[in-house]
PDB file of C-alpha atoms in Angstrom:
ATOM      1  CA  UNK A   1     -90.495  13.882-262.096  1.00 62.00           C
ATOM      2  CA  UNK A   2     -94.320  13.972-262.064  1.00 67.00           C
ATOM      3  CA  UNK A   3     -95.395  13.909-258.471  1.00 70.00           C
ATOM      4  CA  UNK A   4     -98.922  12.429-258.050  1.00 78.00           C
ATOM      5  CA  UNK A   5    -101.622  14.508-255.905  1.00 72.00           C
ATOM      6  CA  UNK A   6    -102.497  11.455-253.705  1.00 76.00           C
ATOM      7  CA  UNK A   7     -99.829   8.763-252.573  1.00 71.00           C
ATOM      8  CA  UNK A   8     -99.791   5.503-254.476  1.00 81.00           C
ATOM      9  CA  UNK A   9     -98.035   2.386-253.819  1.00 85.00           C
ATOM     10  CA  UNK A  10     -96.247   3.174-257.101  1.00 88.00           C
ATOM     11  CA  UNK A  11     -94.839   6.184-256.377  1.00 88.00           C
ATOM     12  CA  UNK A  12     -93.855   4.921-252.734  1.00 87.00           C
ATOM     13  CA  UNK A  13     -92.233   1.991-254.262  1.00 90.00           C
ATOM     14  CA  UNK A  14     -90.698   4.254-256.974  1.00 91.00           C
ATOM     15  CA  UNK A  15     -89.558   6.393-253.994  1.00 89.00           C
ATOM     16  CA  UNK A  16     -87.797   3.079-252.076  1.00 89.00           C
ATOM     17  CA  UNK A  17     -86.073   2.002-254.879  1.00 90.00           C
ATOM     18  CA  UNK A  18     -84.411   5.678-256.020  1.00 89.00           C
ATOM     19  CA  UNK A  19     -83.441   5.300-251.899  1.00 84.00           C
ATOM     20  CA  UNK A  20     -81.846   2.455-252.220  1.00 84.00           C
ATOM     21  CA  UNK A  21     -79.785   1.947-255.689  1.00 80.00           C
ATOM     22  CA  UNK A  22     -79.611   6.173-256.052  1.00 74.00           C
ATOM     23  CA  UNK A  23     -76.953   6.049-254.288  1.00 69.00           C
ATOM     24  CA  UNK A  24     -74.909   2.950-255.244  1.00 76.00           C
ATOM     25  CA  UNK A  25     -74.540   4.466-258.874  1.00 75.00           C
ATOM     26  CA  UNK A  26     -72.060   7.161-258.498  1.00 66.00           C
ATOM     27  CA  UNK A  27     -70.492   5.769-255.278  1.00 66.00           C
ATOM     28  CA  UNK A  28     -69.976   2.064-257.449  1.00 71.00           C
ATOM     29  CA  UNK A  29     -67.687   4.367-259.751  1.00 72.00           C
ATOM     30  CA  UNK A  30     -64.768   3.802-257.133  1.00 71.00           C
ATOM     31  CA  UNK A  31     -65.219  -0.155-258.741  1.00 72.00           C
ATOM     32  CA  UNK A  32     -63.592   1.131-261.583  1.00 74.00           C
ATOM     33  CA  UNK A  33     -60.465   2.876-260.164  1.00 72.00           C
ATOM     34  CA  UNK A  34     -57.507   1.277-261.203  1.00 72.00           C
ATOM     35  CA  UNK A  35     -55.706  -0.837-258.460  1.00 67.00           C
ATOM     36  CA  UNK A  36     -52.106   0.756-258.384  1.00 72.00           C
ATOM     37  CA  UNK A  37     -54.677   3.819-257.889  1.00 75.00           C
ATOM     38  CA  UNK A  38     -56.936   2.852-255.473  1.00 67.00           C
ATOM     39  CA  UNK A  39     -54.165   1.482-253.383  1.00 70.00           C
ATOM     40  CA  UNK A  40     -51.972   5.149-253.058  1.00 75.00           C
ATOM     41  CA  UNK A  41     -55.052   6.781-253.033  1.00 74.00           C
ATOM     42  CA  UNK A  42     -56.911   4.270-249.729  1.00 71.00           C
ATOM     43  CA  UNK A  43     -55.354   6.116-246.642  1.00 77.00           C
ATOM     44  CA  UNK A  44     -56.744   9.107-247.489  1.00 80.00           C
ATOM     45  CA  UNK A  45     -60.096   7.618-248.775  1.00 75.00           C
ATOM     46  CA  UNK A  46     -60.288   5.497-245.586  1.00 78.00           C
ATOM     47  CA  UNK A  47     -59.477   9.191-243.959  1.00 83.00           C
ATOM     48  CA  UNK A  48     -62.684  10.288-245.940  1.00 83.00           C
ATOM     49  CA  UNK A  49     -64.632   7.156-244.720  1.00 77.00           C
ATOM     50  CA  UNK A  50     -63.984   8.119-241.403  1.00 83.00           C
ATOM     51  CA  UNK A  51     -65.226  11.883-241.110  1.00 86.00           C
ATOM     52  CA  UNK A  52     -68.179  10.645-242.492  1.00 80.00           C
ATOM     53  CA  UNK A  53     -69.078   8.044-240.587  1.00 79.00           C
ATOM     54  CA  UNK A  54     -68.829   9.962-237.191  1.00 87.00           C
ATOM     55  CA  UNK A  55     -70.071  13.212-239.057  1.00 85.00           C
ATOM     56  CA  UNK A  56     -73.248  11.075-240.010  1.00 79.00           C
ATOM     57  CA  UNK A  57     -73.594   9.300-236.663  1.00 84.00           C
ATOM     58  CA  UNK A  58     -72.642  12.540-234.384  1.00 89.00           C
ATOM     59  CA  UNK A  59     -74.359  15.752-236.552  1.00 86.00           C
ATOM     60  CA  UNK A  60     -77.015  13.388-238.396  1.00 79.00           C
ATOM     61  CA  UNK A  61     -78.493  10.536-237.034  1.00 80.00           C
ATOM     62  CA  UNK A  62     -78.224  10.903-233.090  1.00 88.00           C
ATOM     63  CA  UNK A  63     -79.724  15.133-233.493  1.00 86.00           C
ATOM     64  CA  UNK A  64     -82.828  13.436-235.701  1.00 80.00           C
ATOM     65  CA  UNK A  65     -83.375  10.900-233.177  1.00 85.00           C
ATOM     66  CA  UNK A  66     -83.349  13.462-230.122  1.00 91.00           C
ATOM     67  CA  UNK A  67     -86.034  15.252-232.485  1.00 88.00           C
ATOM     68  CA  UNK A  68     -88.866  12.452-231.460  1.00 87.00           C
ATOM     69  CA  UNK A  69     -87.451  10.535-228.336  1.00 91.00           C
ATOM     70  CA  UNK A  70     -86.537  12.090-225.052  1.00 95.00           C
ATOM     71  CA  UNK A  71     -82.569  12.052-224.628  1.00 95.00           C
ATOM     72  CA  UNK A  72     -82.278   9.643-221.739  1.00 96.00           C
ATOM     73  CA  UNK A  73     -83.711   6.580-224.406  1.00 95.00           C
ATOM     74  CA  UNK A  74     -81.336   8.430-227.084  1.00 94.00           C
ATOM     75  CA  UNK A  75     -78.356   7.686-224.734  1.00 95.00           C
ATOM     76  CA  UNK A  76     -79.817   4.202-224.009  1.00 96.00           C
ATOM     77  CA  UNK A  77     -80.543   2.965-227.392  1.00 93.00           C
ATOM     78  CA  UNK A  78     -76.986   4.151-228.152  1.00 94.00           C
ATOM     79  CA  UNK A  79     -75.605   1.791-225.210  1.00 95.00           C
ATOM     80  CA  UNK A  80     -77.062  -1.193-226.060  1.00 93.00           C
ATOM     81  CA  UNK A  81     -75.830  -0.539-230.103  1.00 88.00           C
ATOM     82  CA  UNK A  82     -72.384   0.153-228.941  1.00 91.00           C
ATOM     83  CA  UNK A  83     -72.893  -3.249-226.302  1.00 91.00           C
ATOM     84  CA  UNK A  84     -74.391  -4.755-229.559  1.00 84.00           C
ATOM     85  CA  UNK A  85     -71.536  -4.376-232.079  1.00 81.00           C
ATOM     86  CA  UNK A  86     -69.384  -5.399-229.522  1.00 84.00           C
ATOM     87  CA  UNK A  87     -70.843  -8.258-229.217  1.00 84.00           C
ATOM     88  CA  UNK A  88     -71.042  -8.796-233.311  1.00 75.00           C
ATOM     89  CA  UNK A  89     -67.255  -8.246-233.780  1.00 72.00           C
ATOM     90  CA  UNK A  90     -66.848 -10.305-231.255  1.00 75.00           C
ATOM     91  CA  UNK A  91     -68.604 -13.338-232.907  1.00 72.00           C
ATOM     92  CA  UNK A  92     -66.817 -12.319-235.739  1.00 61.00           C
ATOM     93  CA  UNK A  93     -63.034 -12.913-234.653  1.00 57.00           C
ATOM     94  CA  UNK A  94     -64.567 -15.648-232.584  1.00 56.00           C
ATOM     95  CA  UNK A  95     -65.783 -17.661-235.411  1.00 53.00           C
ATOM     96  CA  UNK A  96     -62.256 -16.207-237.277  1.00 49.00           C
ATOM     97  CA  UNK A  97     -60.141 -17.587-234.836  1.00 49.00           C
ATOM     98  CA  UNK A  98     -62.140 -21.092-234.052  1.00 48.00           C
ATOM     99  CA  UNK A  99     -61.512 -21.709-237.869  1.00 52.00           C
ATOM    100  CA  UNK A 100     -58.022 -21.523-237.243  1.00 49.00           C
ATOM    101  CA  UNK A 101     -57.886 -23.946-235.398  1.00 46.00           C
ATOM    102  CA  UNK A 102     -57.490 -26.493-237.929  1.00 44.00           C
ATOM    103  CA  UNK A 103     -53.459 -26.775-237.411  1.00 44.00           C
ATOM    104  CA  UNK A 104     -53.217 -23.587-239.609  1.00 45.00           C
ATOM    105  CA  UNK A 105     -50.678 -20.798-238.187  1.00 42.00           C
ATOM    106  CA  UNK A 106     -53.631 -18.143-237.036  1.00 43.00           C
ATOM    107  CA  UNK A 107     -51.101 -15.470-239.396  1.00 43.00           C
ATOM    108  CA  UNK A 108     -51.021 -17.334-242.296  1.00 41.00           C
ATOM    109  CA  UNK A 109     -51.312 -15.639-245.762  1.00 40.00           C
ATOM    110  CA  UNK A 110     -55.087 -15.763-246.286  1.00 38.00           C
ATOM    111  CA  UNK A 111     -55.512 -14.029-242.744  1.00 41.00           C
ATOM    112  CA  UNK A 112     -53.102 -11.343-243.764  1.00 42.00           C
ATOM    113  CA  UNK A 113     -54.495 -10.709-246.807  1.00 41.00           C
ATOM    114  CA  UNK A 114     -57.760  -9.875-245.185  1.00 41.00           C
ATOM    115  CA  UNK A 115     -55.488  -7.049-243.263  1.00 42.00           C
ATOM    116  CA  UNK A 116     -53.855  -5.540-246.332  1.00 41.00           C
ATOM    117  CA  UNK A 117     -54.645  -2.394-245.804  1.00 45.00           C
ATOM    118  CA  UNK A 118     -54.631  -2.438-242.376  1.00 46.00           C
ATOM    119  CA  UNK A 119     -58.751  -3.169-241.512  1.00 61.00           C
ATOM    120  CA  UNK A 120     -59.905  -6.547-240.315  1.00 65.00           C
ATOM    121  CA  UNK A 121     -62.373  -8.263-242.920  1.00 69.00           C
ATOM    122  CA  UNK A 122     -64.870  -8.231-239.875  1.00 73.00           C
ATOM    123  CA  UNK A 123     -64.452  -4.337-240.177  1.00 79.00           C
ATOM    124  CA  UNK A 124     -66.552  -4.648-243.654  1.00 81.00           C
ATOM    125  CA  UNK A 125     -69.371  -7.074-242.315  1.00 80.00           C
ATOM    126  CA  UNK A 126     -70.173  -4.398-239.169  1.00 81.00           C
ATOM    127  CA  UNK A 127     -70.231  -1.805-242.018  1.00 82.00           C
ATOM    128  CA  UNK A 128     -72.926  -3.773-243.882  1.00 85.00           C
ATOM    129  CA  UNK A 129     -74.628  -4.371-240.605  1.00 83.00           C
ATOM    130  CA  UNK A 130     -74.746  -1.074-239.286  1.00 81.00           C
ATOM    131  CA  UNK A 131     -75.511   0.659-242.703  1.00 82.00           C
ATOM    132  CA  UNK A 132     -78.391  -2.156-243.333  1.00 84.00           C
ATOM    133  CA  UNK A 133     -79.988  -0.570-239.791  1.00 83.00           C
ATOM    134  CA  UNK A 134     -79.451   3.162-240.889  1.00 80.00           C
ATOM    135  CA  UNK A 135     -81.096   2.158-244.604  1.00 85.00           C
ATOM    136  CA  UNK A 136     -84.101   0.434-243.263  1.00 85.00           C
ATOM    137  CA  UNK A 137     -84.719   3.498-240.783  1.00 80.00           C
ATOM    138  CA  UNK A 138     -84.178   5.780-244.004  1.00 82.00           C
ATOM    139  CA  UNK A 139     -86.771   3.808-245.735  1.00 84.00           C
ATOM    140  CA  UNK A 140     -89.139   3.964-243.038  1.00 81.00           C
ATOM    141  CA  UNK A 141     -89.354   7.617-242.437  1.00 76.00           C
ATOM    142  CA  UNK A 142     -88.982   7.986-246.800  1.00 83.00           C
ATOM    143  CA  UNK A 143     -92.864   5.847-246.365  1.00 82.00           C
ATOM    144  CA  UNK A 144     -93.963   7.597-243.827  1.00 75.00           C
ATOM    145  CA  UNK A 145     -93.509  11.236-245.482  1.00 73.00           C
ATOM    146  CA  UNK A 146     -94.922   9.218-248.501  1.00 81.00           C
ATOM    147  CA  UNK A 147     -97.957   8.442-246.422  1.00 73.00           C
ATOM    148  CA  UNK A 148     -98.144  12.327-245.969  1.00 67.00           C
ATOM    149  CA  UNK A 149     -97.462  13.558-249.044  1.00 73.00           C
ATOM    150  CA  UNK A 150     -95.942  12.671-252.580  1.00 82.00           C
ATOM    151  CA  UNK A 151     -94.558  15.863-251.994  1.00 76.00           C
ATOM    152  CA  UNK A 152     -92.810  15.624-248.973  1.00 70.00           C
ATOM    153  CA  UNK A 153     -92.021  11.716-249.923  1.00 78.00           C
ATOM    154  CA  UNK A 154     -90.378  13.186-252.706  1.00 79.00           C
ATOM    155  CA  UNK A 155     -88.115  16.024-250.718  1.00 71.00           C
ATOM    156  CA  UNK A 156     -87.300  13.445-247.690  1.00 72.00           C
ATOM    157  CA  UNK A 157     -86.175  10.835-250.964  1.00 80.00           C
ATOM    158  CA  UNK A 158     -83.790  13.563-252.546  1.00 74.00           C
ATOM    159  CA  UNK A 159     -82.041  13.895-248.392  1.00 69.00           C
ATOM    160  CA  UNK A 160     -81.677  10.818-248.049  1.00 75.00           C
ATOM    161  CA  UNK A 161     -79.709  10.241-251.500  1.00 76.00           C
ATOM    162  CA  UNK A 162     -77.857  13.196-250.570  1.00 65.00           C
ATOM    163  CA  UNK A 163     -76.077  11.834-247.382  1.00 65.00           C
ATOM    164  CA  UNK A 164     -76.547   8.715-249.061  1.00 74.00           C
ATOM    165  CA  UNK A 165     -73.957   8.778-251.942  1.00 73.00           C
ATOM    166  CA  UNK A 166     -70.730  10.189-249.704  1.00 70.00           C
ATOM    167  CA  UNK A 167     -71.912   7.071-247.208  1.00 72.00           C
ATOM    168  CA  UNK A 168     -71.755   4.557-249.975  1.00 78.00           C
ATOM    169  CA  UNK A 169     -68.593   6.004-251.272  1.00 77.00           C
ATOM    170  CA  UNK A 170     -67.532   5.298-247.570  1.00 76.00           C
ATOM    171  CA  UNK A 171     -68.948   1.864-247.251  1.00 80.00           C
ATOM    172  CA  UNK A 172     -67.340   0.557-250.998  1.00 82.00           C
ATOM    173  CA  UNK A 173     -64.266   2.051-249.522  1.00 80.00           C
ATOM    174  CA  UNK A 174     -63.883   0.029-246.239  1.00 82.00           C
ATOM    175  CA  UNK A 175     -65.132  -3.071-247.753  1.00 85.00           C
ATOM    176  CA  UNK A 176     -62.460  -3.177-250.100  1.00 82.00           C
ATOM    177  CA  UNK A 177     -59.881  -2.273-247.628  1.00 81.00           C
ATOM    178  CA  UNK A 178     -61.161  -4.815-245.484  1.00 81.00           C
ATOM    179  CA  UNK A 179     -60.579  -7.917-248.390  1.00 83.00           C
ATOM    180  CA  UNK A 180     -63.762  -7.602-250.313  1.00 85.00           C
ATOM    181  CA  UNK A 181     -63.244  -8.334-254.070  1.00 84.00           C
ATOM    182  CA  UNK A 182     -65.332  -5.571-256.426  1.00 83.00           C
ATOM    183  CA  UNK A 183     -67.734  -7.061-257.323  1.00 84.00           C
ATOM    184  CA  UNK A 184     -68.305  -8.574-253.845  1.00 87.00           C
ATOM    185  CA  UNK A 185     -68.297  -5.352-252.350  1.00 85.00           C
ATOM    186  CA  UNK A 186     -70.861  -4.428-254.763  1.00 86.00           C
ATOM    187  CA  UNK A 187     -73.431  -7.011-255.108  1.00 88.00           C
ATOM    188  CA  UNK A 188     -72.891  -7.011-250.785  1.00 88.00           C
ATOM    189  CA  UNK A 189     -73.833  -3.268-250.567  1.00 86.00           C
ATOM    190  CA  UNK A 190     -76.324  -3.841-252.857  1.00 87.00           C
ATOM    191  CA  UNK A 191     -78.022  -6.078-250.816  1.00 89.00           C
ATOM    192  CA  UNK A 192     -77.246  -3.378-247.680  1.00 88.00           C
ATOM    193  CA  UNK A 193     -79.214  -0.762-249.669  1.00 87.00           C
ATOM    194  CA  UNK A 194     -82.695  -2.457-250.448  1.00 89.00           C
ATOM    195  CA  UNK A 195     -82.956  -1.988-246.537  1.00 89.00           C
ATOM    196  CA  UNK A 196     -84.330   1.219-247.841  1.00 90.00           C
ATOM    197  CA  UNK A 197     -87.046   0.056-249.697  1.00 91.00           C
ATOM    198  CA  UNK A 198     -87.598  -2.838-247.369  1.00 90.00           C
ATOM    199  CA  UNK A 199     -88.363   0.123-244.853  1.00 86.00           C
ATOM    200  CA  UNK A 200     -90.821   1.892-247.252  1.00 89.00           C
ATOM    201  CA  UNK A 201     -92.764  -1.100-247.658  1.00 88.00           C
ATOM    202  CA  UNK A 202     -92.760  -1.394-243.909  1.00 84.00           C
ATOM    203  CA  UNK A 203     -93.866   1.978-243.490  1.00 80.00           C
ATOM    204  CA  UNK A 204     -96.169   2.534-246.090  1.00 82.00           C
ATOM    205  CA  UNK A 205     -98.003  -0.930-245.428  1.00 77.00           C
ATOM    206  CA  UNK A 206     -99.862   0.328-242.986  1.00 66.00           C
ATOM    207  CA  UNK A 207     -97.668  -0.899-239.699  1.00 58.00           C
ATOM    208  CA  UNK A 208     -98.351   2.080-237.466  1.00 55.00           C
ATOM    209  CA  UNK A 209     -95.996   1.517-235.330  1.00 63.00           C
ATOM    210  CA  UNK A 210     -93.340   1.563-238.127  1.00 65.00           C
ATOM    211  CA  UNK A 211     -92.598   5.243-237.730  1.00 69.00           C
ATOM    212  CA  UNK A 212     -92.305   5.121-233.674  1.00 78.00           C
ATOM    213  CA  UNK A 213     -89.106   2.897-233.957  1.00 78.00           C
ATOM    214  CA  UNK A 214     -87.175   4.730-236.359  1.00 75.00           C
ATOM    215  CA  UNK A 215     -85.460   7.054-233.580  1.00 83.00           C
ATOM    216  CA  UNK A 216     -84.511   4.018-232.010  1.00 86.00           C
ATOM    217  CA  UNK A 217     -83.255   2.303-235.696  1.00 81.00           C
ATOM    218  CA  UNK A 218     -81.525   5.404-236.085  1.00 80.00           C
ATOM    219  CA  UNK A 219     -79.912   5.448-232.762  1.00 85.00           C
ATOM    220  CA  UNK A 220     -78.499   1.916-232.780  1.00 83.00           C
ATOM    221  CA  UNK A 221     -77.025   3.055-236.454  1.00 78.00           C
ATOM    222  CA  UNK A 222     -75.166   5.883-235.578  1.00 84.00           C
ATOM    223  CA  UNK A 223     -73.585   3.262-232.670  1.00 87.00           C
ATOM    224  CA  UNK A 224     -72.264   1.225-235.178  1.00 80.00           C
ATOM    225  CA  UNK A 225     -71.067   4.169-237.020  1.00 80.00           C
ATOM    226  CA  UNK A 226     -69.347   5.544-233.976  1.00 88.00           C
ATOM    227  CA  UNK A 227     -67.897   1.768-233.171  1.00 85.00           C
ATOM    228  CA  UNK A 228     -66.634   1.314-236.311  1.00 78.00           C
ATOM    229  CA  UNK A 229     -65.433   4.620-236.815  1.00 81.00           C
ATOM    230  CA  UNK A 230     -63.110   5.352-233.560  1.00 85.00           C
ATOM    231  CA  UNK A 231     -62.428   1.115-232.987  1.00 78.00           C
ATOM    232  CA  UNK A 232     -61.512   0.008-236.424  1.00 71.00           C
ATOM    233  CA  UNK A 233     -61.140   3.104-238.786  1.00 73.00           C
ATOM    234  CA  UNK A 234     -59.321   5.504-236.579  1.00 77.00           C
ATOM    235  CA  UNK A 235     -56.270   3.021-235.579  1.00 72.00           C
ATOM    236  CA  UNK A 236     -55.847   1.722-238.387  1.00 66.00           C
ATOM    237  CA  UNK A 237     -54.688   5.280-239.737  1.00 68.00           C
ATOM    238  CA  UNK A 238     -52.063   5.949-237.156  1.00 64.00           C
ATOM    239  CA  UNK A 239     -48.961   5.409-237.835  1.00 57.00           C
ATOM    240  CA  UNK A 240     -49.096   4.303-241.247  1.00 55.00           C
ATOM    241  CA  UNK A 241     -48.037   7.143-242.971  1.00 57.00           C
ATOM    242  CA  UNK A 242     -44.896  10.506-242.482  1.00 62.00           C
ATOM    243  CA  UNK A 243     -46.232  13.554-241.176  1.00 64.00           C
ATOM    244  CA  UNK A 244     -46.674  15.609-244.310  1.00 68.00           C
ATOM    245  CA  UNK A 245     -49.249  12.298-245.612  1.00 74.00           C
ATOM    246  CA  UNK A 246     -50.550  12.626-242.167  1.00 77.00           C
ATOM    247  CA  UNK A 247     -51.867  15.963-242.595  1.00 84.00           C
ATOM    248  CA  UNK A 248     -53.392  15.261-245.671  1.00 84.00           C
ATOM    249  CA  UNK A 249     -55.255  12.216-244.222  1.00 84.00           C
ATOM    250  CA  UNK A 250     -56.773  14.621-241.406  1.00 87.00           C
ATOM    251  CA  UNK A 251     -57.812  17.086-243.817  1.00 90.00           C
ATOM    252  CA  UNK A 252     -59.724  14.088-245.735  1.00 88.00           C
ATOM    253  CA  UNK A 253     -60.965  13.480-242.349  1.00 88.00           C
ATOM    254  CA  UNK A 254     -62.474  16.496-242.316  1.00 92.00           C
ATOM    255  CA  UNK A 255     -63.638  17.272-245.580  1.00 90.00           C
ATOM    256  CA  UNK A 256     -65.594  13.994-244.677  1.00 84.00           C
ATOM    257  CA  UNK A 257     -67.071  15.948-241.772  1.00 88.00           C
ATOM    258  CA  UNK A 258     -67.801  19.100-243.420  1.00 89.00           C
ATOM    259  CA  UNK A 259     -69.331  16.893-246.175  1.00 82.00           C
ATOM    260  CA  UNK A 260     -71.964  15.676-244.032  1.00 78.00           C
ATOM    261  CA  UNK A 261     -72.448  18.734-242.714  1.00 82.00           C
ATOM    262  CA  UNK A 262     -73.363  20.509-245.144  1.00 81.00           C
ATOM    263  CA  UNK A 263     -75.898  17.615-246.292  1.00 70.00           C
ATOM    264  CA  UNK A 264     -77.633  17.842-243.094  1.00 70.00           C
ATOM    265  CA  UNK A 265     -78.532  21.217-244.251  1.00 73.00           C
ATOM    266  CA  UNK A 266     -81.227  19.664-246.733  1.00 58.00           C
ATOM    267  CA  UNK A 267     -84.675  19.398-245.636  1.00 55.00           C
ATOM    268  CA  UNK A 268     -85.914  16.904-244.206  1.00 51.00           C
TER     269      UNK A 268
END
């Protein structure tokens, strides 16, 4: 790729949009997994889902926000994300259950379809929530390093897709456990993912403040990583499968970790 000596709007906007859909490509492959497939194979892809989701929140996103904030507004940004998807899922099953109220039993078939796989459909809209937050922060420091350099836009672009793509793989993965047709999931995370290049125009634009909130953005994303992780991920894999499965879902869990790890290795 020809990297241009000054930055341009093109090459920022070029930059936004490998963010956002450079990812979705090979994590939209799991679209085409047969069902009988996906189904034996979703435990230990949910598993997967999991490791990365705290991996990213715990090893990724709260350590980069420590990096420009001090850690007392770290911890309180995290609060008031963990206060705030509380308050999302429960508007969620509030709204759920006050459409129930219609004379319909509240566990009819069309509410247990939604837990077929043992997540809550609200599970999959605080995924594309919380990822939409971590995106547009992505996007905003990918324009800012823009703003710096093509150069460095270009390296902070190429970490971002890397602990992009095992996140998306996560996020198509929850959404269709959660009730989420394919092609719902997709077009949905779709949407989730321009948050990336929404942030690039935000930061590139010239909003100089743009760069100053994106500890904060990225602390109130790894809260709704960590919610959704340990409240709605990690109890819906108890219990659900023998012991012998069961070890194979924790080592998922932690190839999930070690994935992210290792991605957090790239430069920033």
């Amino acid at each position: 790729m020809m990297v241009p000596a000054e930055p341009t709007w093109g090459f920022a906007v070029l930059m936004g949009l490998l963010g956002s859909l450079g990812a979705l490509i090979p994590a939209c492959l799991v679209l085409f997994i047969s069902d009988g497939w996906r189904h034996r194979a979703m435990p230990y892809l949910l598993s997967y889902a999991t490791g990365t989701m705290l991996a990213t929140a715990i090893i990724g996103l709260i350590p980069e926000a420590l990096e420009h904030i001090p850690i007392l507004e770290v911890g309180l940004s995290l609060l008031a994300g963990l206060v705030l998807f509380f308050i999302l899922e429960w508007t969620v099953i509030w709204r759920h259950a006050h459409g129930d109220e219609s004379g319909h039993e509240p566990h009819s078939s069309r509410h247990d379809h939604g837990h077929a796989h043992g997540i809550a459909k609200k599970t999959g809209m605080l995924v594309l929530i919380g990822d939409g937050v971590h995106n547009i922060a992505d996007g905003i420091a990918i324009g800012a390093a823009c703003v710096a350099s093509p150069g460095l836009g270009l390296v902070t672009t190429l970490a971002v897709l890397g602990h992009e793509v095992p996140q998306e793989l996560s996020d198509f993965t929850i959404l269709l456990s959660s009730g989420f047709s394919r092609w719902r999931a997709f077009f949905w995370n779709t949407v989730s993912g321009l948050g990336t290049l929404v942030g690039v125009v935000i930061a590139y634009g010239g909003l100089g403040y743009a760069e100053a909130i994106v500890p904060y953005a990225l602390s109130v994303a790894a809260a709704s990583f960590l919610y959704i992780g340990l409240a709605d991920l990690v109890p819906g894999l108890h219990g659900r499968v023998g012991a012998a499965k069961g070890l194979w879902q924790f080592a998922m869990m932690i190839a999930g970790m070690v994935t992210i790890g290792a991605l957090t290795m790239l430069p920033h």
